[in-house]
Each structure stands twice: as C-alpha cells, then as structure tokens.
Short mmCIF file of C-alpha atoms in Angstrom, two decimals:
data_model
loop_
_atom_site.label_atom_id
_atom_site.label_comp_id
_atom_site.label_asym_id
_atom_site.label_seq_id
_atom_site.Cartn_x
_atom_site.Cartn_y
_atom_site.Cartn_z
CA MET A 9 -33.82 -44.95 -2.46
CA ALA A 10 -35.77 -45.05 -6.29
CA ILE A 11 -33.91 -42.53 -9.14
CA ARG A 12 -37.68 -40.41 -9.06
CA GLU A 13 -37.77 -40.23 -5.01
CA ARG A 14 -34.24 -39.15 -4.97
CA LEU A 15 -34.75 -36.76 -7.71
CA ASN A 16 -37.29 -35.18 -5.44
CA LEU A 17 -35.11 -34.98 -2.48
CA ALA A 18 -32.68 -33.24 -4.70
CA VAL A 19 -35.54 -31.65 -5.77
CA SER A 20 -37.21 -30.57 -2.94
CA THR A 21 -33.75 -28.75 -1.26
CA LEU A 22 -33.00 -26.93 -4.55
CA ARG A 23 -36.69 -25.53 -4.02
CA VAL A 24 -36.04 -24.03 -0.40
CA ASP A 25 -32.98 -22.77 -1.34
CA SER A 26 -34.87 -20.94 -4.20
CA LEU A 27 -37.44 -19.57 -2.08
CA GLN A 28 -34.11 -18.49 -0.06
CA ALA A 29 -32.54 -16.69 -2.60
CA GLN A 30 -35.85 -14.63 -3.43
CA ALA A 31 -36.08 -13.57 0.24
CA CYS A 32 -31.86 -12.67 -0.31
CA ARG A 33 -32.70 -10.14 -3.24
CA ARG A 34 -35.31 -8.61 -1.50
CA GLN A 35 -33.22 -8.39 1.83
CA GLN A 36 -29.91 -6.86 -0.09
CA ALA A 37 -32.62 -4.43 -1.95
CA ARG A 38 -33.14 -3.31 1.97
CA CYS A 39 -29.50 -2.82 3.29
CA ALA A 40 -27.74 -2.02 -0.28
CA HIS A 41 -28.30 1.53 1.36
CA GLN A 42 -28.13 2.61 -2.55
CA PRO A 43 -30.62 5.69 -2.89
CA LEU A 44 -33.73 4.36 -2.45
CA PRO A 45 -36.75 4.47 -4.91
CA MET A 46 -39.17 4.30 -1.98
CA ALA A 47 -38.00 6.38 0.60
CA PRO A 48 -41.12 8.12 3.04
CA SER A 49 -42.29 11.93 2.10
CA LEU A 50 -39.40 14.39 3.58
CA ARG A 51 -39.42 17.37 5.09
CA LEU A 52 -36.05 18.94 6.52
CA THR A 53 -37.51 22.29 9.38
CA TYR A 54 -34.76 24.18 9.53
CA PHE A 55 -34.45 28.18 8.94
CA ASP A 56 -33.38 30.36 6.06
CA PHE A 57 -29.97 29.46 6.21
CA MET A 58 -27.12 27.15 6.05
CA GLY A 59 -26.45 27.30 9.67
CA ARG A 60 -26.72 23.40 10.02
CA ALA A 61 -29.02 21.79 7.73
CA GLU A 62 -27.41 22.59 5.10
CA PRO A 63 -24.90 19.84 4.17
CA ILE A 64 -28.28 17.40 4.74
CA ARG A 65 -30.30 20.20 2.00
CA LEU A 66 -26.89 19.40 -0.25
CA ALA A 67 -26.94 15.51 -0.01
CA LEU A 68 -30.77 14.73 -0.55
CA SER A 69 -30.25 17.06 -3.42
CA ILE A 70 -27.08 15.47 -4.64
CA GLY A 71 -29.56 11.59 -4.69
CA GLY A 72 -32.28 12.87 -6.01
CA VAL A 73 -34.35 12.25 -2.66
CA PRO A 74 -37.42 14.87 -3.04
CA PHE A 75 -37.97 16.45 0.36
CA GLN A 76 -39.78 19.94 1.86
CA ASP A 77 -37.19 22.65 2.67
CA GLU A 78 -38.83 24.24 5.27
CA ARG A 79 -37.41 26.82 6.44
CA LEU A 80 -38.80 29.41 9.08
CA THR A 81 -38.47 32.56 10.25
CA LEU A 82 -37.21 33.11 14.23
CA ASN A 83 -40.81 33.87 15.07
CA ASP A 84 -41.78 30.62 13.86
CA PHE A 85 -38.83 28.46 15.87
CA ALA A 86 -40.26 30.37 19.19
CA ALA A 87 -43.66 29.04 18.42
CA LEU A 88 -42.46 25.61 17.24
CA LYS A 89 -39.82 25.27 20.31
CA PRO A 90 -41.69 23.11 22.60
CA SER A 91 -43.40 20.89 20.57
CA LEU A 92 -38.86 19.74 18.87
CA PRO A 93 -37.81 17.00 20.46
CA PHE A 94 -34.93 18.64 21.71
CA ALA A 95 -35.83 22.46 21.12
CA GLN A 96 -33.24 22.53 18.10
CA LEU A 97 -33.77 22.40 15.14
CA PRO A 98 -33.23 20.87 12.41
CA VAL A 99 -35.42 18.30 12.60
CA ILE A 100 -36.69 16.31 9.83
CA ASP A 101 -40.28 14.56 9.34
CA VAL A 102 -40.07 11.08 8.05
CA GLY A 103 -44.02 9.89 6.50
CA GLY A 104 -45.06 12.06 10.41
CA GLU A 105 -41.90 10.75 12.54
CA SER A 106 -40.71 13.79 14.03
CA LEU A 107 -36.48 13.24 14.27
CA ALA A 108 -33.90 15.79 15.40
CA GLN A 109 -29.98 16.68 15.50
CA ALA A 110 -28.21 17.00 12.24
CA PRO A 111 -25.29 15.22 12.54
CA ALA A 112 -28.49 12.20 13.14
CA ILE A 113 -30.67 13.77 10.06
CA LEU A 114 -26.53 13.86 7.81
CA ARG A 115 -26.06 9.99 8.11
CA TYR A 116 -29.85 9.46 6.77
CA ALA A 117 -29.33 11.45 4.12
CA GLY A 118 -26.50 10.54 3.47
CA LYS A 119 -27.96 6.76 3.55
CA LEU A 120 -30.89 7.47 0.93
CA SER A 121 -27.97 9.36 -1.47
CA GLY A 122 -25.63 7.05 -1.48
CA LEU A 123 -23.05 9.36 0.06
CA LEU A 124 -22.06 6.79 2.95
CA PRO A 125 -19.76 4.97 2.42
CA ARG A 126 -21.57 0.95 3.21
CA ASP A 127 -17.94 -0.34 4.27
CA PRO A 128 -17.88 -0.27 8.09
CA ILE A 129 -14.21 1.23 8.31
CA ALA A 130 -14.50 3.00 5.27
CA ALA A 131 -18.25 4.95 7.24
CA MET A 132 -15.67 5.31 10.44
CA ARG A 133 -13.64 7.11 8.56
CA ALA A 134 -16.40 9.70 6.97
CA ASP A 135 -18.34 10.09 10.87
CA GLU A 136 -14.89 11.29 12.27
CA ILE A 137 -14.89 13.72 9.58
CA ILE A 138 -18.48 14.57 10.23
CA PHE A 139 -17.81 14.77 14.15
CA ALA A 140 -14.43 17.23 13.55
CA VAL A 141 -16.51 19.56 11.94
CA GLN A 142 -19.18 19.20 14.67
CA ASP A 143 -16.71 20.36 17.25
CA ALA A 144 -15.21 23.11 15.42
CA ILE A 145 -19.05 24.08 15.19
CA ALA A 146 -19.26 23.44 18.67
CA ASP A 147 -16.35 25.99 19.61
CA PHE A 148 -18.70 29.06 18.55
CA GLY A 149 -22.06 28.18 21.01
CA PRO A 150 -19.98 29.89 24.05
CA SER A 151 -19.48 33.47 22.21
CA THR A 152 -22.90 33.21 19.90
CA ALA A 153 -24.69 33.03 23.70
CA GLU A 154 -22.33 36.02 25.06
CA ARG A 155 -24.59 38.76 25.01
CA GLU A 156 -22.08 40.99 26.14
CA ALA A 157 -20.65 43.06 22.68
CA ALA A 158 -17.22 43.26 23.86
CA ARG A 159 -16.88 40.03 25.77
CA ARG A 160 -18.42 38.35 22.70
CA LEU A 161 -16.00 39.57 20.26
CA GLU A 162 -13.39 39.18 22.79
CA MET A 163 -14.59 35.41 22.51
CA ARG A 164 -14.50 35.69 18.66
CA ARG A 165 -11.51 36.87 17.95
CA ALA A 166 -9.21 34.36 20.26
CA LEU A 167 -11.78 31.40 18.37
CA ALA A 168 -9.98 32.79 14.85
CA ALA A 169 -6.62 33.44 16.27
CA GLU A 170 -6.49 29.83 17.95
CA THR A 171 -9.03 27.27 18.64
CA LEU A 172 -10.12 27.21 14.63
CA PRO A 173 -6.66 26.99 13.21
CA GLY A 174 -6.22 23.89 15.58
CA ARG A 175 -9.23 22.51 14.34
CA LEU A 176 -8.97 23.12 10.53
CA GLU A 177 -5.23 22.62 10.40
CA MET A 178 -6.18 18.86 12.18
CA ILE A 179 -8.78 18.36 9.19
CA GLU A 180 -5.82 19.92 7.14
CA ARG A 181 -3.06 17.08 8.30
CA ARG A 182 -6.00 14.52 8.31
CA ILE A 183 -7.28 14.53 4.75
CA ARG A 184 -3.43 15.31 3.48
CA GLY A 185 -2.12 12.02 5.43
CA ARG A 186 -4.84 10.49 3.56
CA GLY A 187 -4.11 11.69 0.44
CA THR A 188 -7.35 10.78 -1.06
CA GLU A 189 -9.62 12.88 -3.64
CA TYR A 190 -12.02 13.48 -0.67
CA CYS A 191 -12.20 13.25 2.88
CA ALA A 192 -12.35 9.88 3.58
CA GLY A 193 -11.86 7.92 0.33
CA GLU A 194 -11.91 8.36 -3.25
CA GLU A 195 -15.80 8.82 -3.44
CA MET A 196 -17.76 12.34 -1.90
CA THR A 197 -18.91 11.42 1.07
CA VAL A 198 -21.51 13.37 3.10
CA ALA A 199 -18.32 13.71 5.43
CA ASP A 200 -17.54 16.35 2.22
CA LEU A 201 -20.51 17.89 2.29
CA SER A 202 -19.91 18.62 5.97
CA VAL A 203 -16.35 20.47 5.65
CA TYR A 204 -18.31 22.10 2.18
CA CYS A 205 -20.92 23.92 4.05
CA PHE A 206 -18.82 25.08 6.88
CA PHE A 207 -16.07 25.82 5.25
CA ARG A 208 -19.07 28.11 3.48
CA VAL A 209 -19.97 29.80 6.09
CA MET A 210 -17.26 30.68 7.56
CA ARG A 211 -16.62 32.63 4.43
CA GLY A 212 -19.53 34.23 5.37
CA GLY A 213 -22.42 32.25 3.16
CA ASP A 214 -24.50 33.19 5.88
CA GLY A 215 -23.85 36.67 6.77
CA ALA A 216 -20.70 37.53 8.13
CA LEU A 217 -19.20 35.55 11.18
CA GLU A 218 -18.84 38.69 13.53
CA GLY A 219 -15.14 38.49 14.89
CA ILE A 220 -14.08 36.20 12.29
CA PRO A 221 -12.12 36.90 8.82
CA THR A 222 -13.63 35.39 5.95
CA GLY A 223 -10.62 34.51 4.15
CA LEU A 224 -9.52 31.78 7.29
CA VAL A 225 -9.68 28.79 5.37
CA ASP A 226 -8.46 30.10 2.47
CA ALA A 227 -5.09 29.09 4.28
CA TYR A 228 -5.67 25.03 4.42
CA GLU A 229 -4.88 23.90 0.77
CA GLU A 230 -6.81 20.27 1.31
CA ILE A 231 -9.75 21.78 2.84
CA CYS A 232 -9.66 24.26 -0.26
CA ALA A 233 -9.09 21.51 -2.41
CA VAL A 234 -12.23 19.46 -1.75
CA CYS A 235 -14.68 22.32 -0.72
CA GLY A 236 -13.13 22.83 -4.70
CA ARG A 237 -14.36 19.05 -5.73
CA VAL A 238 -17.31 19.42 -3.71
CA GLU A 239 -18.14 22.76 -5.85
CA ALA A 240 -17.90 21.54 -9.23
CA HIS A 241 -20.64 18.41 -8.99
CA PRO A 242 -23.19 19.41 -10.88
CA LYS A 243 -26.23 18.63 -8.67
CA VAL A 244 -24.23 21.04 -6.26
CA ARG A 245 -23.86 23.40 -8.14
CA GLU A 246 -27.03 22.95 -9.39
CA TRP A 247 -27.95 23.95 -5.41
CA ASN A 248 -26.04 26.84 -5.07
CA ASP A 249 -26.97 28.03 -8.55
CA ALA A 250 -30.77 28.36 -7.14
CA HIS A 251 -30.13 28.98 -3.40
CA ARG A 252 -27.70 31.16 -3.71
CA LYS A 253 -28.23 34.77 -1.79
CA GLY A 254 -25.33 37.26 -0.96
CA GLU A 255 -22.60 35.23 -1.36
CA MET B 1 -40.76 -31.91 -24.48
CA ALA B 2 -39.72 -35.73 -23.33
CA ILE B 3 -40.87 -35.11 -18.79
CA ARG B 4 -36.75 -36.14 -18.33
CA GLU B 5 -36.33 -32.84 -19.90
CA ARG B 6 -38.16 -30.58 -18.78
CA LEU B 7 -37.36 -32.56 -14.89
CA ASN B 8 -33.87 -31.02 -16.27
CA LEU B 9 -34.49 -28.14 -17.34
CA ALA B 10 -36.37 -26.76 -13.21
CA VAL B 11 -33.52 -28.97 -11.97
CA SER B 12 -30.93 -26.48 -13.70
CA THR B 13 -33.23 -23.25 -13.09
CA LEU B 14 -33.54 -24.46 -9.51
CA ARG B 15 -29.55 -24.96 -9.42
CA VAL B 16 -28.74 -21.43 -10.20
CA ASP B 17 -31.29 -19.95 -7.95
CA SER B 18 -29.43 -22.24 -5.46
CA LEU B 19 -25.81 -21.16 -6.03
CA GLN B 20 -27.67 -17.42 -5.92
CA ALA B 21 -29.15 -18.34 -2.73
CA GLN B 22 -25.24 -19.12 -1.58
CA ALA B 23 -23.71 -16.37 -2.34
CA CYS B 24 -26.85 -14.58 -1.20
CA ARG B 25 -25.68 -15.18 2.15
CA ARG B 26 -21.88 -15.12 2.21
CA GLN B 27 -23.37 -11.25 1.52
CA GLN B 28 -26.26 -11.10 3.60
CA ALA B 29 -23.43 -13.10 5.74
CA ARG B 30 -21.26 -9.28 5.24
CA CYS B 31 -23.94 -6.64 5.56
CA ALA B 32 -26.14 -8.17 8.31
CA HIS B 33 -24.29 -5.25 10.54
CA GLN B 34 -24.24 -9.15 13.53
CA PRO B 35 -20.89 -9.59 14.72
CA LEU B 36 -18.10 -10.11 12.51
CA PRO B 37 -15.55 -13.03 13.41
CA MET B 38 -13.29 -11.00 10.65
CA ALA B 39 -13.32 -7.81 12.76
CA PRO B 40 -9.44 -6.64 12.01
CA SER B 41 -7.67 -6.83 15.48
CA LEU B 42 -9.09 -3.32 17.06
CA ARG B 43 -6.91 -1.79 20.07
CA LEU B 44 -9.66 1.05 22.25
CA THR B 45 -6.97 3.35 23.92
CA TYR B 46 -8.45 6.23 26.64
CA PHE B 47 -7.97 6.67 30.16
CA ASP B 48 -8.35 4.39 32.73
CA PHE B 49 -11.89 5.83 33.65
CA MET B 50 -15.18 5.51 31.70
CA GLY B 51 -15.69 9.39 29.93
CA ARG B 52 -16.90 8.90 26.70
CA ALA B 53 -14.45 5.32 26.35
CA GLU B 54 -17.00 3.09 28.08
CA PRO B 55 -20.40 2.43 25.81
CA ILE B 56 -18.12 1.89 23.34
CA ARG B 57 -15.94 -0.77 25.88
CA LEU B 58 -19.40 -2.06 27.02
CA ALA B 59 -20.41 -2.35 22.92
CA LEU B 60 -17.57 -4.46 21.81
CA SER B 61 -17.95 -6.47 25.44
CA ILE B 62 -21.60 -7.88 24.78
CA GLY B 63 -20.90 -8.22 20.91
CA GLY B 64 -18.06 -10.24 22.08
CA VAL B 65 -15.73 -8.61 19.66
CA PRO B 66 -11.49 -9.16 20.98
CA PHE B 67 -10.23 -5.86 21.61
CA GLN B 68 -7.31 -4.42 23.12
CA ASP B 69 -8.64 -1.98 25.43
CA GLU B 70 -5.27 0.26 26.44
CA ARG B 71 -5.59 2.57 29.76
CA LEU B 72 -3.22 5.97 29.69
CA THR B 73 -1.98 8.11 32.03
CA LEU B 74 -2.53 12.02 32.07
CA ASN B 75 1.41 11.79 31.55
CA ASP B 76 0.92 9.18 28.42
CA PHE B 77 -1.38 11.08 27.09
CA ALA B 78 0.25 14.29 26.56
CA ALA B 79 3.04 12.76 25.31
CA LEU B 80 0.92 11.08 22.64
CA LYS B 81 -1.32 13.99 22.14
CA PRO B 82 0.40 15.37 18.93
CA SER B 83 0.18 12.39 17.37
CA LEU B 84 -3.30 11.74 17.60
CA PRO B 85 -5.44 12.62 14.97
CA PHE B 86 -7.71 15.00 16.06
CA ALA B 87 -5.02 15.52 19.63
CA GLN B 88 -8.21 13.81 21.95
CA LEU B 89 -8.91 10.01 23.02
CA PRO B 90 -10.91 7.93 22.81
CA VAL B 91 -9.05 6.86 19.26
CA ILE B 92 -9.66 3.17 17.62
CA ASP B 93 -5.98 0.77 15.80
CA VAL B 94 -8.25 -1.00 13.34
CA GLY B 95 -5.30 -3.18 11.91
CA GLY B 96 -2.84 -0.84 11.81
CA GLU B 97 -4.83 2.38 10.83
CA SER B 98 -6.05 4.79 13.91
CA LEU B 99 -9.26 6.35 13.93
CA ALA B 100 -10.96 9.22 16.49
CA GLN B 101 -14.03 10.69 17.38
CA ALA B 102 -16.14 9.18 20.09
CA PRO B 103 -19.73 8.58 18.03
CA ALA B 104 -17.64 7.59 15.37
CA ILE B 105 -16.07 4.94 17.46
CA LEU B 106 -19.78 3.72 19.02
CA ARG B 107 -21.39 3.33 16.41
CA TYR B 108 -18.62 1.69 14.34
CA ALA B 109 -18.27 -0.71 17.72
CA GLY B 110 -22.23 -1.42 17.44
CA LYS B 111 -22.28 -2.36 13.76
CA LEU B 112 -19.62 -5.35 14.83
CA SER B 113 -22.08 -5.84 17.94
CA GLY B 114 -25.45 -6.00 16.50
CA LEU B 115 -26.22 -2.94 18.13
CA LEU B 116 -26.95 -0.99 15.86
CA PRO B 117 -30.09 -1.07 14.38
CA ARG B 118 -29.59 -1.99 10.15
CA ASP B 119 -32.78 -0.54 9.21
CA PRO B 120 -32.32 3.65 8.02
CA ILE B 121 -34.54 4.86 10.18
CA ALA B 122 -34.04 3.15 13.51
CA ALA B 123 -30.38 3.91 12.36
CA MET B 124 -31.67 7.55 13.15
CA ARG B 125 -33.61 7.51 15.95
CA ALA B 126 -30.64 5.59 17.95
CA ASP B 127 -28.13 8.37 16.51
CA GLU B 128 -30.78 10.74 17.38
CA ILE B 129 -30.04 9.80 21.35
CA ILE B 130 -25.58 9.74 20.87
CA PHE B 131 -26.02 12.61 20.09
CA ALA B 132 -28.38 14.08 22.91
CA VAL B 133 -26.03 13.26 24.89
CA GLN B 134 -23.45 13.85 23.20
CA ASP B 135 -25.09 17.50 23.82
CA ALA B 136 -24.97 17.44 27.12
CA ILE B 137 -21.04 15.56 27.44
CA ALA B 138 -20.37 18.63 25.97
CA ASP B 139 -22.14 21.72 27.98
CA PHE B 140 -19.34 20.34 30.46
CA GLY B 141 -16.84 21.31 28.49
CA PRO B 142 -16.75 25.17 29.62
CA SER B 143 -17.04 24.12 32.89
CA THR B 144 -14.12 22.12 32.96
CA ALA B 145 -12.11 24.37 31.01
CA GLU B 146 -12.58 27.39 33.43
CA ARG B 147 -9.45 27.45 35.78
CA GLU B 148 -10.90 29.54 38.43
CA ALA B 149 -12.00 27.28 41.19
CA ALA B 150 -14.97 30.16 42.03
CA ARG B 151 -16.10 30.71 38.92
CA ARG B 152 -16.14 27.21 38.18
CA LEU B 153 -17.68 26.21 40.61
CA GLU B 154 -20.61 28.61 39.85
CA MET B 155 -20.70 27.31 36.00
CA ARG B 156 -21.44 23.38 37.58
CA ARG B 157 -24.29 25.14 39.47
CA ALA B 158 -25.39 26.35 36.55
CA LEU B 159 -25.10 23.59 34.52
CA ALA B 160 -26.56 20.89 37.55
CA ALA B 161 -29.74 23.50 38.12
CA GLU B 162 -31.09 24.33 34.78
CA THR B 163 -28.72 23.29 31.14
CA LEU B 164 -28.50 19.18 32.88
CA PRO B 165 -32.14 18.95 34.16
CA GLY B 166 -33.05 20.77 30.35
CA ARG B 167 -31.64 17.95 28.26
CA LEU B 168 -32.49 14.51 30.48
CA GLU B 169 -35.89 16.10 30.28
CA MET B 170 -35.96 15.90 26.27
CA ILE B 171 -34.25 12.73 27.23
CA GLU B 172 -36.40 11.44 29.61
CA ARG B 173 -39.77 12.96 26.89
CA ARG B 174 -38.33 11.42 23.98
CA ILE B 175 -38.02 7.74 25.86
CA ARG B 176 -41.57 8.11 26.97
CA GLY B 177 -43.28 8.94 23.89
CA ARG B 178 -42.14 6.14 21.47
CA GLY B 179 -42.82 3.98 24.88
CA THR B 180 -40.43 1.60 23.84
CA GLU B 181 -38.40 -1.30 26.28
CA TYR B 182 -35.20 0.67 24.92
CA CYS B 183 -34.16 4.92 23.77
CA ALA B 184 -34.94 3.86 20.63
CA GLY B 185 -36.92 0.78 20.21
CA GLU B 186 -37.97 -2.58 21.42
CA GLU B 187 -33.75 -3.78 21.18
CA MET B 188 -30.80 -2.49 22.98
CA THR B 189 -28.45 -0.22 20.57
CA VAL B 190 -25.27 1.66 21.27
CA ALA B 191 -28.31 4.68 22.18
CA ASP B 192 -29.06 2.96 25.63
CA LEU B 193 -25.39 2.33 26.30
CA SER B 194 -24.48 6.27 25.76
CA VAL B 195 -27.37 6.50 28.26
CA TYR B 196 -26.40 4.06 29.99
CA CYS B 197 -22.50 5.24 30.50
CA PHE B 198 -23.73 9.11 30.78
CA PHE B 199 -26.26 7.90 33.79
CA ARG B 200 -23.66 6.44 35.44
CA VAL B 201 -20.96 9.03 35.26
CA MET B 202 -23.35 11.38 36.53
CA ARG B 203 -23.88 9.28 39.60
CA GLY B 204 -20.06 9.18 40.03
CA GLY B 205 -19.44 6.73 39.01
CA ASP B 206 -15.77 8.40 37.01
CA GLY B 207 -15.34 10.24 40.63
CA ALA B 208 -17.66 13.22 42.49
CA LEU B 209 -18.16 15.68 39.50
CA GLU B 210 -17.50 18.67 40.93
CA GLY B 211 -20.80 20.38 41.72
CA ILE B 212 -22.83 18.37 40.73
CA PRO B 213 -25.21 16.41 42.89
CA THR B 214 -25.46 12.30 42.54
CA GLY B 215 -28.73 12.15 42.85
CA LEU B 216 -29.75 14.81 40.10
CA VAL B 217 -30.72 12.13 36.92
CA ASP B 218 -32.30 10.28 39.56
CA ALA B 219 -35.36 12.41 38.83
CA TYR B 220 -36.04 10.99 35.29
CA GLU B 221 -38.31 7.64 35.43
CA GLU B 222 -37.66 6.54 31.63
CA ILE B 223 -33.62 7.51 31.98
CA CYS B 224 -33.60 4.56 35.42
CA ALA B 225 -35.65 1.63 33.46
CA VAL B 226 -33.48 1.58 30.02
CA CYS B 227 -30.47 2.18 33.18
CA GLY B 228 -31.44 -0.83 34.79
CA ARG B 229 -32.38 -2.53 31.79
CA VAL B 230 -29.27 -1.94 30.22
CA GLU B 231 -27.37 -2.35 33.81
CA ALA B 232 -29.43 -6.39 34.41
CA HIS B 233 -28.49 -7.45 30.54
CA PRO B 234 -25.70 -10.34 31.20
CA LYS B 235 -22.59 -9.02 29.79
CA VAL B 236 -22.98 -5.66 31.18
CA ARG B 237 -22.45 -7.43 34.44
CA GLU B 238 -19.47 -8.92 33.20
CA TRP B 239 -18.29 -6.41 31.76
CA ASN B 240 -18.72 -4.50 34.96
CA ASP B 241 -18.08 -6.85 37.96
CA ALA B 242 -15.13 -6.84 36.17
CA HIS B 243 -14.21 -3.10 35.86
CA ARG B 244 -15.98 -1.54 38.90
CA LYS B 245 -14.07 0.84 41.04
CA GLY B 246 -15.13 2.66 43.95
CA GLU B 247 -19.21 2.73 42.74
#
C-alpha cells in the first residue's frame, strides 16, 4: 500500500473516532445527572403545607430548577381527585405529562438538582433512607384514617410510644454506623431532605400532630445533626425564610 | 503550510478526538446502566417465598447478574433481626455492605440489569408504578398484623372489595393511558416485574392470601397483558421453571 493510501486509511479511522467522540460528548452531557439546563417546565401540585411535597420543593429550590409551586385547598383537591393518576397528591406536571408518587418525583427532582448520587451503590444508600422515612410516614396512615376521636388518639399514642421511636432509632443507628456527614455519604442528597422534612413535620411545622409530642425527634442526635446541616444550607435557609409560617 | 504539515496537524487533532472517544467509551460503559461486568459479589436475603424479593431476583436473573439467593426460615429471621439495618427483609449484601428496603434494592438490581431507563422522566414513569405497587402491598399491613381471626378476615374482605380494586383500577388506567407494551414504555423495566410479582402473589403464588379471591386480578386486562409479556420472557420462564412450587 502506498504511503498516501495508508495515511488516508489512518485518517478515515481517526475520523470515525472523532464523530464517535462528538456523539459521546453529547451522550455524556445527557447522562451526567448534573443540574439539567434544559429541564421541561415543571408544576408541582400539593396542599399548602409541607407533608410529602416539601423535600421535592427543597430539592428543586436548592438545584435552582424553576417550578410552579401550586398549592391546593381540600376543595380544589376533591374536584381534581378523579383526574389524578393515583387519586393522590403530590403530582408533578412535566411539560404537559402528569406524574405521581412522592418518592418517584423526589428522585426526579434529585436528578435535576444534582442531589442524587450517580453511583448505583451510593444511590441505593440514599434510596434506603428515603424508603425508611416513607415507612415512618406510612405508619401515620391508619390513625389518620380513624374517624373515632378516642380511638385515633389511642393509636397516635401507641405510635409515639413504640412505632416511631423504633423507626427513628433505626435511622439514627444507620447514620451513626456510616459515620458520614449526611445520611448516605459526605454530600447532601434528597435522602437528607426526606429526613429533614419528616423531622420538621414531627416538630409541628405543619401544625401539631395530634398525640405526637413535638420533642419526640430531639432525642436522636445523629438525625438532629444531619437536620442541622440541611437547615444551615443557604438555599434551605432562603426557602424557609420565604415560606415559614407559625413554627 | 506544506501539505505534509497540514496533514500532520489534521491527524494530531483527530488523534486527540480518538483518545477522547476511547475515554468516552469507557465512561459510557460505566454510566450506561447496562449489565455491569464488574458488579461486586451480591447476596440477597429473604424468606423462601416470592413476597417483596421476587422482582429483585427476577431482575438480577434477567440481567445475568450472579447473586446468592439466600432464603431464611422464620427462626433464622428472628435470630438475624436485631442485626438487620431496618429489622426487615429483604436485605442485599454488596461486597460486604448490607443494604435494606425492597424498592431501593430493586432499583439497584434494575441498574445492574439494564431494566431501568436512564432518561430521568422515563425512570420516573417506572418509579411511579413501583411505588403504586408498594402502596398496594402496604395495604396488607394492618390486616396481616391483626391477631384476632374474625377481625382479620373482615379486614381482608374490605381489602378485596374496595381498596385493592381501587388500586388495581388506577394501575390499569395508567397502563391504558400510556398505550405502551409495558407499564412505563415500550421496554420491560423493573416496574413490570413489580406488577407481575404482585399479580402472581395475588393469584396465590405464595399460598392463598386469606380473604382474597385468587381471581381478583383477572378483571384487569392491561395488567394481565403486561404480566403475560413478562411471563413469556425466556429468562422469566427459565427462572419460574426452576423455582415454581405449588402454583
């Protein structure tokens, strides 16, 4: 083969790689899970309290991701309920598509905001804490649904005396065992926002929880330390200053 | 500039891109969430029935990810419980680190197996279904914990008559509304494995569920169609053939 032909072959091989490098760079940009500049327009719909939506609001706010923070009255909700995907709030509207389930939305917000680890094991550590908090939130279900006041109060007292301390103790031990600054590592993730918002609701941030002493969470040093770190984040402070009510 | 020099310059530019392409391919392989060849050694621990572990087992099996499928008796569990991160099964041991919470482990297994979309919105569609199934599983909690047999049966009947049909109807409508082959798109994801395993448990795959008619799920055409597609997957067939008990 003449030198010129060999050179042409080498150049065309390199050219293929060059095109692949360009495609790779585009692909990399898509899968980096850093704050995405081109996120579609978002509307988060929930009630006018923290509940299940606050960690999502905080994540988007920390990540500087613009979103419409729609807050419904109970009457608005009753009217909207039949059209909601799972008859529940929160829902997020993503460029016209409505998606439900708080932990699904929280994970999405975490990806948009750079608050969810990309490494699969690190992400599992964060998910584990998110679902542990979900378990604790779910514990409130039966008592919240109970209509008979005395029975409801009795259920809440059992929750405060046994179930919740058990749940909190497990999260506490988990953080202590990891020995990291945050629940799932050295960086703040949406798992910390979950723990922090649960902590605030337990302390009466959404109004006193019937039958639950507001000081219950204070006994858990590691949880309180993480919550202190989250609360000191400038963007969290800024959000809280703009939205705090009667706490 | 002489032709030779210009050619040299062009070649060296392309060579940089070539190196970048190689680096990109390595990087892509890491973040592609396709089956990872270097996954750490995995041990999944649960009971000897489907329950909350089966979608995880199926995902790993479909992805060809080797794992130790440890199955405990209730006595084994009682002995192990104090050392478990959240006093629950399943747990997964990942290269010596124990992690809990079924949906967290399922998402991890989905990443290892290429059964979880990389696009954040597509992943949220899958997550939404996973958590909708979690809601349905959680509905069994109070009746399972009820010790008084007549009261337990009454709770199960209410579950079968009202709560579960409501949950299933919402999942059914969601799949129909999407109009896709699978719950969250045209490709099978861990969301479909969640729905499929719930469907099988409801049909008595883990033994009859007290107070729940085994034909309850059959009324939901879209759910049954998805479950049929999952069940026809060669790897799912292979797994079921090796593990089917009394169904």
